[in-house]
């Protein structure tokens, strides 16, 4: 059986309504070869924006993420302002995929279908690994997200993040990314998913 894996990462992410702006896809393609894949993850609607639990598409692993500290607001370019968050992730592999089609009595599990286009950056000079993502989401309404994530040892991650962010989000970045649309998946789920359980699973005094 696989071992539990742990990831320490800095991330800045934005969300928007509808499909991704074509200019974002064109911008990402300019940086080189990308990979595109579609999968559906199941999330537990989080009660707070600092933690996140999901069953990965295919049911091969459970992932738990915890934000380390508050978001840090940062201006990356003239029209690009976001909240940088540090997240710690544990990935617990599953020997057998659990059933996901038998219904959810609580109403708290939310399926999110993602078509993710990724560009990975690794210059080989250290242990930090970075990727940029532009994804279309369905949960059930259509939305999009754009993200820069850099993971690795804390001593290397911040410098690698700053360098790449300066390159990516400079003066020629094609779309405006506003501060009020910058937050992690946990906060986005709190806005689009049901965070209260169904009455059927509550004792009478809690209904």
PDB file of C-alpha atoms in Angstrom:
ATOM      1  CA  UNK A   1       0.000   0.000   0.000  1.00  0.00           C
ATOM      2  CA  UNK A   2       1.164   3.526  -0.745  1.00  0.00           C
ATOM      3  CA  UNK A   3       2.382   5.758   2.045  1.00  0.00           C
ATOM      4  CA  UNK A   4       0.755   8.973   3.186  1.00  0.00           C
ATOM      5  CA  UNK A   5       2.249  11.925   1.309  1.00  0.00           C
ATOM      6  CA  UNK A   6       2.532  15.469   2.639  1.00  0.00           C
ATOM      7  CA  UNK A   7       2.805  18.717   0.687  1.00  0.00           C
ATOM      8  CA  UNK A   8       3.622  22.223   1.917  1.00  0.00           C
ATOM      9  CA  UNK A   9       2.639  24.891  -0.599  1.00  0.00           C
ATOM     10  CA  UNK A  10       2.073  28.585  -1.246  1.00  0.00           C
ATOM     11  CA  UNK A  11      -0.921  29.328  -3.440  1.00  0.00           C
ATOM     12  CA  UNK A  12      -2.758  32.267  -4.944  1.00  0.00           C
ATOM     13  CA  UNK A  13      -6.081  31.516  -6.598  1.00  0.00           C
ATOM     14  CA  UNK A  14      -8.937  33.420  -8.211  1.00  0.00           C
ATOM     15  CA  UNK A  15     -12.458  32.359  -9.186  1.00  0.00           C
ATOM     16  CA  UNK A  16     -14.896  33.659 -11.770  1.00  0.00           C
ATOM     17  CA  UNK A  17     -18.325  32.791 -13.135  1.00  0.00           C
ATOM     18  CA  UNK A  18     -18.884  30.940 -16.407  1.00  0.00           C
ATOM     19  CA  UNK A  19     -16.171  29.454 -18.597  1.00  0.00           C
ATOM     20  CA  UNK A  20     -12.530  30.611 -18.424  1.00  0.00           C
ATOM     21  CA  UNK A  21     -11.796  33.762 -20.456  1.00  0.00           C
ATOM     22  CA  UNK A  22     -10.164  32.712 -23.770  1.00  0.00           C
ATOM     23  CA  UNK A  23      -7.340  35.152 -23.061  1.00  0.00           C
ATOM     24  CA  UNK A  24      -6.385  33.092 -19.991  1.00  0.00           C
ATOM     25  CA  UNK A  25      -6.086  29.894 -22.020  1.00  0.00           C
ATOM     26  CA  UNK A  26      -4.024  31.695 -24.653  1.00  0.00           C
ATOM     27  CA  UNK A  27      -1.782  33.198 -21.972  1.00  0.00           C
ATOM     28  CA  UNK A  28      -1.142  29.796 -20.378  1.00  0.00           C
ATOM     29  CA  UNK A  29      -0.338  28.201 -23.750  1.00  0.00           C
ATOM     30  CA  UNK A  30       2.340  30.845 -24.353  1.00  0.00           C
ATOM     31  CA  UNK A  31       4.350  29.433 -21.447  1.00  0.00           C
ATOM     32  CA  UNK A  32       4.868  26.053 -23.111  1.00  0.00           C
ATOM     33  CA  UNK A  33       3.410  22.564 -23.120  1.00  0.00           C
ATOM     34  CA  UNK A  34       0.308  22.065 -20.993  1.00  0.00           C
ATOM     35  CA  UNK A  35      -1.631  19.015 -19.846  1.00  0.00           C
ATOM     36  CA  UNK A  36      -5.436  18.928 -19.753  1.00  0.00           C
ATOM     37  CA  UNK A  37      -7.537  16.363 -17.886  1.00  0.00           C
ATOM     38  CA  UNK A  38     -11.063  16.091 -16.504  1.00  0.00           C
ATOM     39  CA  UNK A  39     -12.071  14.470 -13.230  1.00  0.00           C
ATOM     40  CA  UNK A  40     -14.777  14.769 -10.581  1.00  0.00           C
ATOM     41  CA  UNK A  41     -13.767  15.240  -6.944  1.00  0.00           C
ATOM     42  CA  UNK A  42     -16.125  14.967  -3.975  1.00  0.00           C
ATOM     43  CA  UNK A  43     -15.746  17.668  -1.318  1.00  0.00           C
ATOM     44  CA  UNK A  44     -17.232  17.949   2.139  1.00  0.00           C
ATOM     45  CA  UNK A  45     -18.623  21.462   2.301  1.00  0.00           C
ATOM     46  CA  UNK A  46     -16.272  23.121   4.841  1.00  0.00           C
ATOM     47  CA  UNK A  47     -17.679  25.063   7.813  1.00  0.00           C
ATOM     48  CA  UNK A  48     -14.578  27.299   7.818  1.00  0.00           C
ATOM     49  CA  UNK A  49     -12.332  28.621   4.992  1.00  0.00           C
ATOM     50  CA  UNK A  50      -9.143  27.206   6.513  1.00  0.00           C
ATOM     51  CA  UNK A  51      -9.671  23.467   5.983  1.00  0.00           C
ATOM     52  CA  UNK A  52     -10.699  21.245   3.112  1.00  0.00           C
ATOM     53  CA  UNK A  53     -11.508  17.532   2.758  1.00  0.00           C
ATOM     54  CA  UNK A  54     -12.022  15.754  -0.551  1.00  0.00           C
ATOM     55  CA  UNK A  55     -12.236  12.335  -2.147  1.00  0.00           C
ATOM     56  CA  UNK A  56     -10.184  12.510  -5.327  1.00  0.00           C
ATOM     57  CA  UNK A  57     -11.778  11.550  -8.605  1.00  0.00           C
ATOM     58  CA  UNK A  58     -11.585   7.798  -9.069  1.00  0.00           C
ATOM     59  CA  UNK A  59     -11.629   7.292  -5.313  1.00  0.00           C
ATOM     60  CA  UNK A  60      -7.898   6.560  -5.087  1.00  0.00           C
ATOM     61  CA  UNK A  61      -7.201   8.874  -2.142  1.00  0.00           C
ATOM     62  CA  UNK A  62      -8.629  11.105   0.559  1.00  0.00           C
ATOM     63  CA  UNK A  63      -6.960  14.519   0.812  1.00  0.00           C
ATOM     64  CA  UNK A  64      -7.035  16.826   3.827  1.00  0.00           C
ATOM     65  CA  UNK A  65      -5.772  20.401   3.526  1.00  0.00           C
ATOM     66  CA  UNK A  66      -5.199  22.901   6.335  1.00  0.00           C
ATOM     67  CA  UNK A  67      -4.349  26.555   5.837  1.00  0.00           C
ATOM     68  CA  UNK A  68      -1.346  27.701   7.839  1.00  0.00           C
ATOM     69  CA  UNK A  69      -1.985  31.238   8.988  1.00  0.00           C
ATOM     70  CA  UNK A  70      -4.124  34.010   7.481  1.00  0.00           C
ATOM     71  CA  UNK A  71      -4.122  35.014   3.792  1.00  0.00           C
ATOM     72  CA  UNK A  72      -1.635  37.686   2.716  1.00  0.00           C
ATOM     73  CA  UNK A  73      -2.969  40.304   0.292  1.00  0.00           C
ATOM     74  CA  UNK A  74      -0.501  41.084  -2.493  1.00  0.00           C
ATOM     75  CA  UNK A  75      -0.440  43.170  -5.690  1.00  0.00           C
ATOM     76  CA  UNK A  76       1.245  41.239  -8.516  1.00  0.00           C
ATOM     77  CA  UNK A  77       0.568  43.657 -11.356  1.00  0.00           C
ATOM     78  CA  UNK A  78      -1.525  46.712 -12.257  1.00  0.00           C
ATOM     79  CA  UNK A  79      -4.757  44.687 -12.387  1.00  0.00           C
ATOM     80  CA  UNK A  80      -3.751  41.514 -10.548  1.00  0.00           C
ATOM     81  CA  UNK A  81      -4.320  41.506  -6.775  1.00  0.00           C
ATOM     82  CA  UNK A  82      -4.687  38.300  -4.803  1.00  0.00           C
ATOM     83  CA  UNK A  83      -4.500  36.587  -1.435  1.00  0.00           C
ATOM     84  CA  UNK A  84      -1.498  34.303  -0.965  1.00  0.00           C
ATOM     85  CA  UNK A  85      -2.248  31.330   1.282  1.00  0.00           C
ATOM     86  CA  UNK A  86       0.002  28.625   2.700  1.00  0.00           C
ATOM     87  CA  UNK A  87      -1.615  25.179   2.701  1.00  0.00           C
ATOM     88  CA  UNK A  88      -0.432  21.876   4.155  1.00  0.00           C
ATOM     89  CA  UNK A  89      -1.873  18.786   2.484  1.00  0.00           C
ATOM     90  CA  UNK A  90      -2.025  15.151   3.572  1.00  0.00           C
ATOM     91  CA  UNK A  91      -2.908  12.552   0.946  1.00  0.00           C
ATOM     92  CA  UNK A  92      -4.149   9.214   2.290  1.00  0.00           C
ATOM     93  CA  UNK A  93      -4.202   6.523  -0.423  1.00  0.00           C
ATOM     94  CA  UNK A  94      -7.117   4.101  -0.435  1.00  0.00           C
ATOM     95  CA  UNK A  95      -6.673   0.400  -1.144  1.00  0.00           C
ATOM     96  CA  UNK A  96     -10.211   0.247  -2.484  1.00  0.00           C
ATOM     97  CA  UNK A  97     -12.375   3.038  -3.809  1.00  0.00           C
ATOM     98  CA  UNK A  98     -15.438   3.635  -1.609  1.00  0.00           C
ATOM     99  CA  UNK A  99     -18.894   3.715  -3.217  1.00  0.00           C
ATOM    100  CA  UNK A 100     -19.937   7.216  -4.210  1.00  0.00           C
ATOM    101  CA  UNK A 101     -23.225   6.559  -5.998  1.00  0.00           C
ATOM    102  CA  UNK A 102     -25.300   5.180  -3.098  1.00  0.00           C
ATOM    103  CA  UNK A 103     -26.537   8.587  -2.018  1.00  0.00           C
ATOM    104  CA  UNK A 104     -25.499  11.064   0.647  1.00  0.00           C
ATOM    105  CA  UNK A 105     -27.851  11.245   3.607  1.00  0.00           C
ATOM    106  CA  UNK A 106     -26.167  14.366   5.005  1.00  0.00           C
ATOM    107  CA  UNK A 107     -26.274  16.495   1.855  1.00  0.00           C
ATOM    108  CA  UNK A 108     -22.767  17.726   2.691  1.00  0.00           C
ATOM    109  CA  UNK A 109     -20.777  16.011  -0.074  1.00  0.00           C
ATOM    110  CA  UNK A 110     -20.473  18.212  -3.169  1.00  0.00           C
ATOM    111  CA  UNK A 111     -19.252  16.842  -6.531  1.00  0.00           C
ATOM    112  CA  UNK A 112     -17.017  19.249  -8.458  1.00  0.00           C
ATOM    113  CA  UNK A 113     -16.158  18.353 -12.047  1.00  0.00           C
ATOM    114  CA  UNK A 114     -12.890  19.956 -13.134  1.00  0.00           C
ATOM    115  CA  UNK A 115     -11.324  20.315 -16.557  1.00  0.00           C
ATOM    116  CA  UNK A 116      -7.827  21.377 -15.530  1.00  0.00           C
ATOM    117  CA  UNK A 117      -5.132  22.736 -17.823  1.00  0.00           C
ATOM    118  CA  UNK A 118      -1.748  22.732 -16.088  1.00  0.00           C
ATOM    119  CA  UNK A 119       1.688  24.075 -16.914  1.00  0.00           C
ATOM    120  CA  UNK A 120       4.429  22.721 -14.633  1.00  0.00           C
ATOM    121  CA  UNK A 121       7.610  24.679 -13.919  1.00  0.00           C
ATOM    122  CA  UNK A 122      10.735  22.932 -12.622  1.00  0.00           C
ATOM    123  CA  UNK A 123      14.121  24.454 -13.391  1.00  0.00           C
ATOM    124  CA  UNK A 124      15.966  21.715 -11.507  1.00  0.00           C
ATOM    125  CA  UNK A 125      17.806  24.193  -9.288  1.00  0.00           C
ATOM    126  CA  UNK A 126      16.093  23.112  -6.065  1.00  0.00           C
ATOM    127  CA  UNK A 127      13.313  21.073  -4.540  1.00  0.00           C
ATOM    128  CA  UNK A 128      10.490  23.565  -5.118  1.00  0.00           C
ATOM    129  CA  UNK A 129       7.949  22.554  -7.763  1.00  0.00           C
ATOM    130  CA  UNK A 130       5.461  24.965  -9.328  1.00  0.00           C
ATOM    131  CA  UNK A 131       2.422  24.756 -11.534  1.00  0.00           C
ATOM    132  CA  UNK A 132      -0.054  27.177 -13.023  1.00  0.00           C
ATOM    133  CA  UNK A 133      -3.639  26.078 -13.513  1.00  0.00           C
ATOM    134  CA  UNK A 134      -6.615  27.334 -15.493  1.00  0.00           C
ATOM    135  CA  UNK A 135      -9.687  25.173 -14.867  1.00  0.00           C
ATOM    136  CA  UNK A 136     -13.356  25.043 -15.735  1.00  0.00           C
ATOM    137  CA  UNK A 137     -15.527  23.887 -12.828  1.00  0.00           C
ATOM    138  CA  UNK A 138     -19.060  22.515 -12.587  1.00  0.00           C
ATOM    139  CA  UNK A 139     -20.622  22.395  -9.112  1.00  0.00           C
ATOM    140  CA  UNK A 140     -23.443  22.535 -10.414  1.00  0.00           C
ATOM    141  CA  UNK A 141     -23.090  26.022 -11.944  1.00  0.00           C
ATOM    142  CA  UNK A 142     -20.135  26.633 -14.253  1.00  0.00           C
ATOM    143  CA  UNK A 143     -17.186  28.582 -12.883  1.00  0.00           C
ATOM    144  CA  UNK A 144     -13.473  28.938 -13.546  1.00  0.00           C
ATOM    145  CA  UNK A 145     -10.340  29.239 -11.464  1.00  0.00           C
ATOM    146  CA  UNK A 146      -6.773  30.413 -12.109  1.00  0.00           C
ATOM    147  CA  UNK A 147      -4.018  29.453  -9.686  1.00  0.00           C
ATOM    148  CA  UNK A 148      -0.285  29.557  -9.085  1.00  0.00           C
ATOM    149  CA  UNK A 149       0.974  26.964  -6.599  1.00  0.00           C
ATOM    150  CA  UNK A 150       4.562  26.397  -5.475  1.00  0.00           C
ATOM    151  CA  UNK A 151       5.320  23.458  -3.178  1.00  0.00           C
ATOM    152  CA  UNK A 152       8.459  22.239  -1.468  1.00  0.00           C
ATOM    153  CA  UNK A 153      10.675  23.023   1.526  1.00  0.00           C
ATOM    154  CA  UNK A 154       9.604  26.244   3.276  1.00  0.00           C
ATOM    155  CA  UNK A 155      13.077  27.763   2.880  1.00  0.00           C
ATOM    156  CA  UNK A 156      12.813  27.531  -0.934  1.00  0.00           C
ATOM    157  CA  UNK A 157       9.109  27.918  -1.562  1.00  0.00           C
ATOM    158  CA  UNK A 158       8.691  31.640  -0.863  1.00  0.00           C
ATOM    159  CA  UNK A 159      11.555  32.748  -3.120  1.00  0.00           C
ATOM    160  CA  UNK A 160      10.438  30.471  -5.951  1.00  0.00           C
ATOM    161  CA  UNK A 161       6.859  31.707  -5.605  1.00  0.00           C
ATOM    162  CA  UNK A 162       7.877  35.378  -5.723  1.00  0.00           C
ATOM    163  CA  UNK A 163      10.111  34.917  -8.767  1.00  0.00           C
ATOM    164  CA  UNK A 164       7.521  33.027 -10.776  1.00  0.00           C
ATOM    165  CA  UNK A 165       4.655  35.314  -9.769  1.00  0.00           C
ATOM    166  CA  UNK A 166       6.617  38.346 -10.996  1.00  0.00           C
ATOM    167  CA  UNK A 167       7.186  36.636 -14.351  1.00  0.00           C
ATOM    168  CA  UNK A 168       3.615  35.391 -14.781  1.00  0.00           C
ATOM    169  CA  UNK A 169       1.524  38.330 -13.598  1.00  0.00           C
ATOM    170  CA  UNK A 170       3.490  41.238 -15.029  1.00  0.00           C
ATOM    171  CA  UNK A 171       2.279  44.217 -17.043  1.00  0.00           C
ATOM    172  CA  UNK A 172       1.262  42.089 -20.038  1.00  0.00           C
ATOM    173  CA  UNK A 173      -1.065  39.764 -18.104  1.00  0.00           C
ATOM    174  CA  UNK A 174      -4.233  39.653 -20.267  1.00  0.00           C
ATOM    175  CA  UNK A 175      -7.113  39.828 -17.743  1.00  0.00           C
ATOM    176  CA  UNK A 176      -7.899  41.632 -14.508  1.00  0.00           C
ATOM    177  CA  UNK A 177      -7.874  39.431 -11.397  1.00  0.00           C
ATOM    178  CA  UNK A 178      -9.522  41.234  -8.504  1.00  0.00           C
ATOM    179  CA  UNK A 179      -8.780  40.921  -4.807  1.00  0.00           C
ATOM    180  CA  UNK A 180     -12.397  40.139  -3.919  1.00  0.00           C
ATOM    181  CA  UNK A 181     -12.309  37.041  -6.154  1.00  0.00           C
ATOM    182  CA  UNK A 182      -9.114  35.641  -4.638  1.00  0.00           C
ATOM    183  CA  UNK A 183      -9.546  32.831  -2.101  1.00  0.00           C
ATOM    184  CA  UNK A 184      -9.006  29.101  -1.740  1.00  0.00           C
ATOM    185  CA  UNK A 185     -11.226  26.192  -2.708  1.00  0.00           C
ATOM    186  CA  UNK A 186     -12.569  25.994   0.840  1.00  0.00           C
ATOM    187  CA  UNK A 187     -13.996  29.521   0.723  1.00  0.00           C
ATOM    188  CA  UNK A 188     -15.340  29.008  -2.806  1.00  0.00           C
ATOM    189  CA  UNK A 189     -17.149  25.846  -1.692  1.00  0.00           C
ATOM    190  CA  UNK A 190     -18.642  27.718   1.249  1.00  0.00           C
ATOM    191  CA  UNK A 191     -20.171  30.135  -1.257  1.00  0.00           C
ATOM    192  CA  UNK A 192     -21.529  27.597  -3.771  1.00  0.00           C
ATOM    193  CA  UNK A 193     -22.244  24.428  -1.751  1.00  0.00           C
ATOM    194  CA  UNK A 194     -24.594  23.464   1.048  1.00  0.00           C
ATOM    195  CA  UNK A 195     -22.799  23.737   4.387  1.00  0.00           C
ATOM    196  CA  UNK A 196     -25.663  22.610   6.620  1.00  0.00           C
ATOM    197  CA  UNK A 197     -26.771  18.961   6.886  1.00  0.00           C
ATOM    198  CA  UNK A 198     -30.189  17.782   5.783  1.00  0.00           C
ATOM    199  CA  UNK A 199     -32.884  17.661   8.439  1.00  0.00           C
ATOM    200  CA  UNK A 200     -33.221  13.876   8.065  1.00  0.00           C
ATOM    201  CA  UNK A 201     -29.897  13.208   9.804  1.00  0.00           C
ATOM    202  CA  UNK A 202     -30.463  15.617  12.702  1.00  0.00           C
ATOM    203  CA  UNK A 203     -31.992  14.722  16.029  1.00  0.00           C
ATOM    204  CA  UNK A 204     -35.383  16.437  16.459  1.00  0.00           C
ATOM    205  CA  UNK A 205     -34.058  19.159  18.754  1.00  0.00           C
ATOM    206  CA  UNK A 206     -31.531  20.267  16.080  1.00  0.00           C
ATOM    207  CA  UNK A 207     -33.979  20.521  13.172  1.00  0.00           C
TER     208      UNK A 207
END
